[in-house]
Coordinates of C-alpha atoms and ligand atoms in Angstrom, one line a residue:
X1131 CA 0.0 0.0 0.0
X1132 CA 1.2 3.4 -0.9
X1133 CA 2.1 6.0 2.0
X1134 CA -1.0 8.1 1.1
X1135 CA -3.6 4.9 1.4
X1136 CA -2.3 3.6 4.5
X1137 CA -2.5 7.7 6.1
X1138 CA -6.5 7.7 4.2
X1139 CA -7.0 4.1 5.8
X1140 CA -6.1 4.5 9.0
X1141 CA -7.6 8.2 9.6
X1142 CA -10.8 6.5 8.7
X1143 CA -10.6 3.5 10.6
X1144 CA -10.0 6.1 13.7
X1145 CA -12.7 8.0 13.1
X1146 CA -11.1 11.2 12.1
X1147 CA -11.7 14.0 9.6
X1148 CA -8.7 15.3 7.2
X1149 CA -9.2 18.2 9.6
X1150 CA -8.7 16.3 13.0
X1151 CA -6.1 14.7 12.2
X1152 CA -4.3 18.2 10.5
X1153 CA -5.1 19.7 14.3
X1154 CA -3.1 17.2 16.1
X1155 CA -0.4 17.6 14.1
X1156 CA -0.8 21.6 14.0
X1157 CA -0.8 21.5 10.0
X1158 CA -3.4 22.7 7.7
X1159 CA -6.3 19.8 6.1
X1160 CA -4.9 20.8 2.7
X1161 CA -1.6 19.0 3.6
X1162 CA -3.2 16.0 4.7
X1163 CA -5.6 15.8 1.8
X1164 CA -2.2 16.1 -0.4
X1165 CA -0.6 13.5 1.3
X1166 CA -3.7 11.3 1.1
X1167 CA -4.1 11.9 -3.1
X1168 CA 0.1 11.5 -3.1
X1169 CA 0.6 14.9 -4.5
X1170 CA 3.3 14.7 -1.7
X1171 CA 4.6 12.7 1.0
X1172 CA 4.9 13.5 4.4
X1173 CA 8.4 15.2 5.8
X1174 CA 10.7 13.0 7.7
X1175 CA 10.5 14.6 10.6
X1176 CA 7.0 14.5 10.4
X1177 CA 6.7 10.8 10.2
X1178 CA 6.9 10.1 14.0
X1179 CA 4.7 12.4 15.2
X1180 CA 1.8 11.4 12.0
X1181 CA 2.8 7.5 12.8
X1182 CA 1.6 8.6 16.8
X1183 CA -1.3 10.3 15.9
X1184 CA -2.5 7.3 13.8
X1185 CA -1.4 5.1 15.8
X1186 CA 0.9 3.0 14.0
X1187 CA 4.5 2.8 12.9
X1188 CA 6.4 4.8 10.4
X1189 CA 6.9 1.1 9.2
X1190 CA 3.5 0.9 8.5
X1191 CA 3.3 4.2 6.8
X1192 CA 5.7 3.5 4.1
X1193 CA 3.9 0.9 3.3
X1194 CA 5.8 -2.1 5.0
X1195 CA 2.8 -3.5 6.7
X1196 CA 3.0 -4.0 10.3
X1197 CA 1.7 -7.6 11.1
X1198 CA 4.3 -8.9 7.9
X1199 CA 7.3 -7.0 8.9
X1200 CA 6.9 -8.7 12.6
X1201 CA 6.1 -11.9 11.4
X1202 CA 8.5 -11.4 8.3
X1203 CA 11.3 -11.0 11.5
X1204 CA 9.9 -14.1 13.0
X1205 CA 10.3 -16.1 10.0
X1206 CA 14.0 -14.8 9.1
X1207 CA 15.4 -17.5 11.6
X1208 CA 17.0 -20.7 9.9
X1209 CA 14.4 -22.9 11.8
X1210 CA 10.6 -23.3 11.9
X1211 CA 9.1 -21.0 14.0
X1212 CA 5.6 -23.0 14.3
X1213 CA 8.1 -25.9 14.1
X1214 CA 6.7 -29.0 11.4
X1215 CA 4.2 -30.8 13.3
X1216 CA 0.5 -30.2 11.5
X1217 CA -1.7 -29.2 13.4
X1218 CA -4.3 -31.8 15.4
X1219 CA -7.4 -30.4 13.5
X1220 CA -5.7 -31.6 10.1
X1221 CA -5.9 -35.3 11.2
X1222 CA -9.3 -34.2 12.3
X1223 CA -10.1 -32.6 8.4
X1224 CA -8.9 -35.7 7.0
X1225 CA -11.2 -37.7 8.4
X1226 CA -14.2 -36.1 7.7
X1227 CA -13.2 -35.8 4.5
X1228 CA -10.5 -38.0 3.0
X1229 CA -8.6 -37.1 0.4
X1230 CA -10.2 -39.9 -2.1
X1231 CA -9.9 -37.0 -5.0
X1232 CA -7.9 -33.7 -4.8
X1233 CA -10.4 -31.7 -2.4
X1234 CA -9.2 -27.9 -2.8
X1235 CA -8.1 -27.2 0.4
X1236 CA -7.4 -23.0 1.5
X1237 CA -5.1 -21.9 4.2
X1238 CA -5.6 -18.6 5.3
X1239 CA -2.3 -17.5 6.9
X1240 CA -0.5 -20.5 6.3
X1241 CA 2.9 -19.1 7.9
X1242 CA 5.6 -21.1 6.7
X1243 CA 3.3 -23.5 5.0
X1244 CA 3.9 -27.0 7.8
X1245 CA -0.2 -27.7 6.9
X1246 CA -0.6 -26.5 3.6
X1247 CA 2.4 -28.7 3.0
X1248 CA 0.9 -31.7 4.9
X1249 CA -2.6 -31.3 3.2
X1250 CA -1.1 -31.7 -0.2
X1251 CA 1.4 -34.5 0.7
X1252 CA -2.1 -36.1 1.5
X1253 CA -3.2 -36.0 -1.7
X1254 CA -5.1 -32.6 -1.5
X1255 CA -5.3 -29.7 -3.7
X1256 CA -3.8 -27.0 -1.8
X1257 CA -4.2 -23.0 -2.2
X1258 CA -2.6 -21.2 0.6
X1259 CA -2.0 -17.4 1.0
X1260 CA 0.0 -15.4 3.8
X1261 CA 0.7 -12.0 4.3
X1262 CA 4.5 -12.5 5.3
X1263 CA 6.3 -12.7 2.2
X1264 CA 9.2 -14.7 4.6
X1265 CA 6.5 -17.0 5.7
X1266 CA 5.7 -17.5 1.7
X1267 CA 8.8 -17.9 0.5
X1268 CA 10.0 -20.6 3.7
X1269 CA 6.6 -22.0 2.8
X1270 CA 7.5 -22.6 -1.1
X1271 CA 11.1 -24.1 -0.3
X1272 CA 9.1 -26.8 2.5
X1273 CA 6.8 -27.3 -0.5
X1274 CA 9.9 -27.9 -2.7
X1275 CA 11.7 -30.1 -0.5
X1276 CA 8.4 -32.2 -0.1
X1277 CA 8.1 -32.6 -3.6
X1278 CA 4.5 -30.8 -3.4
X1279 CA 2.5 -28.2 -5.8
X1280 CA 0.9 -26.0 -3.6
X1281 CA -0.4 -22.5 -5.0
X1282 CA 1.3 -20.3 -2.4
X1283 CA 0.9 -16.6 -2.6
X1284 CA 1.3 -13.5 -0.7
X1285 CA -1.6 -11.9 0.6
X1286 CA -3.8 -10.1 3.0
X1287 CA -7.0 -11.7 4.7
X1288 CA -8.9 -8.1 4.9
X1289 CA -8.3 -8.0 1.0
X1290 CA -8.5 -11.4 -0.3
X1291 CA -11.3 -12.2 -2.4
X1292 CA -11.7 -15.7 -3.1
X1293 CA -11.5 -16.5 -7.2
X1294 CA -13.0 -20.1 -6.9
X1295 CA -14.8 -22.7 -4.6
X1296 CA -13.1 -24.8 -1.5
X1297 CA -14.0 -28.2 -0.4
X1298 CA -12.6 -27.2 3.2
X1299 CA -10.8 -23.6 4.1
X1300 CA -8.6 -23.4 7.0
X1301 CA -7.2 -21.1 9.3
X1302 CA -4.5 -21.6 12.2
X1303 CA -4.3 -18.9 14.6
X1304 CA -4.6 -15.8 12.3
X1305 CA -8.5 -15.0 12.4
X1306 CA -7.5 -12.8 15.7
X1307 CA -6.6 -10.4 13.3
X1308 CA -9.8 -9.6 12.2
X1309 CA -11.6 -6.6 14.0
X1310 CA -14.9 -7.4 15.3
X1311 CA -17.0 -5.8 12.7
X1312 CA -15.5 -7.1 10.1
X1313 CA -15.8 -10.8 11.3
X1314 CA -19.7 -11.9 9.9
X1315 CA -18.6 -10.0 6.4
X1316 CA -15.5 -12.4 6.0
X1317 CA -17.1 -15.8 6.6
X1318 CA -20.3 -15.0 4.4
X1319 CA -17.8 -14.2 2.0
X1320 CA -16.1 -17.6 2.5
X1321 CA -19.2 -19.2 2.4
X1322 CA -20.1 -18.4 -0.7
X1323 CA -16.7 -19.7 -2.1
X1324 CA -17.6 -23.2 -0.1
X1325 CA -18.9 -26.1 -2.3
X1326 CA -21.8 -28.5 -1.1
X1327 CA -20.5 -30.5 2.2
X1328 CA -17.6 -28.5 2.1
X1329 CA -16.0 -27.6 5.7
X1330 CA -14.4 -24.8 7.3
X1331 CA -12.1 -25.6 10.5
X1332 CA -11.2 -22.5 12.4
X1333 CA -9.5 -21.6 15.6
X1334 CA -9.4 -18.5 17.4
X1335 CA -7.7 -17.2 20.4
X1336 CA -10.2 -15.8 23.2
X1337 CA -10.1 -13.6 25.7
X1338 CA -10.3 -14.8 29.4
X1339 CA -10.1 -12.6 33.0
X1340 CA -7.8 -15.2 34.2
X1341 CA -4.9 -15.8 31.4
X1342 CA -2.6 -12.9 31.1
X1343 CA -2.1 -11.1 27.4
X1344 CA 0.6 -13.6 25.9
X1345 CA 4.3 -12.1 26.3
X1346 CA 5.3 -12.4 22.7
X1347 CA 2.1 -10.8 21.1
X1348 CA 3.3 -8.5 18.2
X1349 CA 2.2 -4.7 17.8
X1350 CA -0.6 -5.7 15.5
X1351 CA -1.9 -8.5 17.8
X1352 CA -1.7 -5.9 21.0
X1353 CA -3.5 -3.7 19.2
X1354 CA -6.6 -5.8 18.0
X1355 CA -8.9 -7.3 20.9
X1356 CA -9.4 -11.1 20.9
X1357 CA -12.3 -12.7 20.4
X1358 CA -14.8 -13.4 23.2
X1359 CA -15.7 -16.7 24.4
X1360 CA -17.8 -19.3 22.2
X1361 CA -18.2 -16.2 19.2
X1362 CA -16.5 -18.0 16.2
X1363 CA -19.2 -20.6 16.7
X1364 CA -22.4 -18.2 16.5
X1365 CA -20.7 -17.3 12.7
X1366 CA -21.4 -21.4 11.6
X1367 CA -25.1 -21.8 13.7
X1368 CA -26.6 -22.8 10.3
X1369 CA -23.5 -25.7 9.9
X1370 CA -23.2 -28.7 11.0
X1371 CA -20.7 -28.8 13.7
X1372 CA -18.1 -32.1 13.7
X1373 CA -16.0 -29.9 16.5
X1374 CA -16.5 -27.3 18.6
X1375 CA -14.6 -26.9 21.4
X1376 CA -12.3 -24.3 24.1
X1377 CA -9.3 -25.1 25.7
X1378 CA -6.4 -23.7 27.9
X1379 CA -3.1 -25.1 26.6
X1380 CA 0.4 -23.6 27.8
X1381 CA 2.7 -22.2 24.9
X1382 CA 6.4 -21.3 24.8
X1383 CA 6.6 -19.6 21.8
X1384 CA 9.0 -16.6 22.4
X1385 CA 11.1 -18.6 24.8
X1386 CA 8.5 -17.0 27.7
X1387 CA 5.9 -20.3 29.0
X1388 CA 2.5 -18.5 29.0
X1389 CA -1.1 -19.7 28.1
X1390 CA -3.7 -19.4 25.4
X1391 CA -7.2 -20.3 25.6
X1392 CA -8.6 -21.2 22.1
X1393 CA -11.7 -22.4 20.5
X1394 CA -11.8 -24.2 17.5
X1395 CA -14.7 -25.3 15.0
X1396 CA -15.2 -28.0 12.2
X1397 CA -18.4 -27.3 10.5
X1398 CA -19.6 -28.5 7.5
X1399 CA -21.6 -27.1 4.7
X1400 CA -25.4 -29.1 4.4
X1401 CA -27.6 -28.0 1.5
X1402 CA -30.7 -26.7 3.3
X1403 CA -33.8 -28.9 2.7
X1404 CA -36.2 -27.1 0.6
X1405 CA -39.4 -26.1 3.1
X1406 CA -41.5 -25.5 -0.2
X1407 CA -41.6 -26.2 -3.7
X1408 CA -42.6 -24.6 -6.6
X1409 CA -46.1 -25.5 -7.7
X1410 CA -48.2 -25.0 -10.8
X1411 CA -51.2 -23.5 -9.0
X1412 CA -51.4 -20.8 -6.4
X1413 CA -50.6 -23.2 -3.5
X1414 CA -47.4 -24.1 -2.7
X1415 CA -46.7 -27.5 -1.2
X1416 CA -44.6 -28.5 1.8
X1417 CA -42.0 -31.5 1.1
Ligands
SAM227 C1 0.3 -17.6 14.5 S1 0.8 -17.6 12.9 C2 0.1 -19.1 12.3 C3 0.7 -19.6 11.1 C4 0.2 -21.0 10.6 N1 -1.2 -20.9 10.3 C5 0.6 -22.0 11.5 O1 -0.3 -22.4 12.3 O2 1.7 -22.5 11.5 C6 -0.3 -16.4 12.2 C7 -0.1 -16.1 10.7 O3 -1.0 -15.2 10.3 C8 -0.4 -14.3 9.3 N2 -1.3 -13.1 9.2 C9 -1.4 -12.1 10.1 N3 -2.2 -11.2 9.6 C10 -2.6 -11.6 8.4 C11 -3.5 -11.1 7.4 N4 -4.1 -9.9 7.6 N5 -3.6 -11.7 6.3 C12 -3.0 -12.9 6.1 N6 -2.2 -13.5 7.0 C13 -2.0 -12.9 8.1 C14 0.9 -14.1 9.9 O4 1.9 -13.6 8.9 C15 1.3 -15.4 10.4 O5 2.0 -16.2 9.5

């Protein structure tokens, strides 16, 4: 994203006028609205003070995304940060739905790519997207080494826009991202990509008075709120549910032992059985 989208973007999503936002930075509106069309960019020494009072970083607001350039850090390490082991839900996928043909399979923030790699060593077809262009590219090389086809590519859950149908979409730890408003939008929107039967297994982390904010949470993650008990299930209430459950597990990720509390959902798509059918008089019938 360019400088003058991210500064138009996050005025809006705080609520502020071109004016506002030119009063806490003792500037005229003009200047904003010419950093916001990219006539011009913001001074240096202005970036600081503008990153403040949009509260982000001056990262962000040339355009190197704040959630990818922490998790980008993340994934710079020789290892695996996530390590390789798939996740438990994948065995759970599997059988549900066995891979007896290539069911297209999308992982939403597949990281460095251990399931999206596991799924297609299984015999699925595997999409799987990421907004880390580290966690992409570490993804592709797994892929490589496995001696898998997996279309991997680089992009961002708010934007994405799915261009054909899934048999099952997944998501590992990445829907906390999504603000709360914007939560019923994204799964009707996946929904509508999701063939007959097909099944969507989620996990989300949620908030708890008793479990502490985790240590290694990056600026992104501290600035979004988690999600609140049992509300990822309310999404699927018209699914039928193979899992739905919460749990408290401890996690060492960071090198700092903490805990997460996380619910998790496999629901599956059932065509809904027709209450009425057309007839050829007036009346219609129930079936
Ligand atoms: C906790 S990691 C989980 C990675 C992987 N699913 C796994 O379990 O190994 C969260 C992932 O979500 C990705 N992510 C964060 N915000 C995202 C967004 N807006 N769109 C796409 N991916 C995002 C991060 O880059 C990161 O790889």
């Amino acid at each position: 994203m360019k400088t003058g989208e991210v500064i138009s973007k996050r005025r809006k999503e705080l609520g502020l006028t071109q004016r506002q936002l030119a009063d806490l930075l003792g500037i005229s509106f003009q200047a904003v609205s010419k950093w916001e069309n990219e006539r011009v960019y913001p001074d240096v020494v202005m970036l600081p003070k503008l990153a403040a009072a949009l509260d982000t970083t001056v990262d962000a607001l040339l355009g190197y995304s704040g959630k990818a350039a922490e998790y980008d850090r993340k994934y710079e390490a020789e290892g695996y940060y996530w390590g390789l082991k798939p996740n438990p839900v994948c065995y759970d996928i599997m059988k549900i739905m066995p891979p007896i043909k290539p069911y297209r399979v999308l992982d939403m923030g597949c990281g460095e790519g251990k399931d999206a790699v596991f799924f297609a060593k299984c015999g699925y077809a595997v999409t799987a997207f990421d907004v880390s262009e580290q966690g992409i590219e570490k993804a592709k090389r797994l892929a490589a080494h496995n001696q898998v086809n997996i279309r991997f590519f680089k992009a961002d859950i708010f934007d994405y826009r799915p261009d054909t149908d899934y048999d099952i979409i997944f998501s590992s730890g990445t829907l906390h991202f999504v603000p709360e408003v914007q939560r019923k939008e994204l799964f009707d929107r996946l929904k509508v990509h999701t063939a007959d039967k097909g099944i969507h297994a989620m996990n989300v982390f949620v908030e708890k008075p008793f479990i502490d904010p985790a240590p290694d949470l990056t600026q992104e993650e501290k600035k979004g709120k988690l999600w609140r008990s049992g509300e990822l299930f309310t999404y699927y209430h018209d699914w039928l549910f193979h899992a739905c459950k919460e749990e408290v597990f401890d996690c060492n990720s960071g090198g700092i032992p903490h805990k997460h509390c996380m619910d998790t959902l496999i629901a599956q798509r059932r065509a809904c059985s027709p209450l009425s059918a057309p007839s050829s008089g007036s009346h219609a019938s129930l079936s």
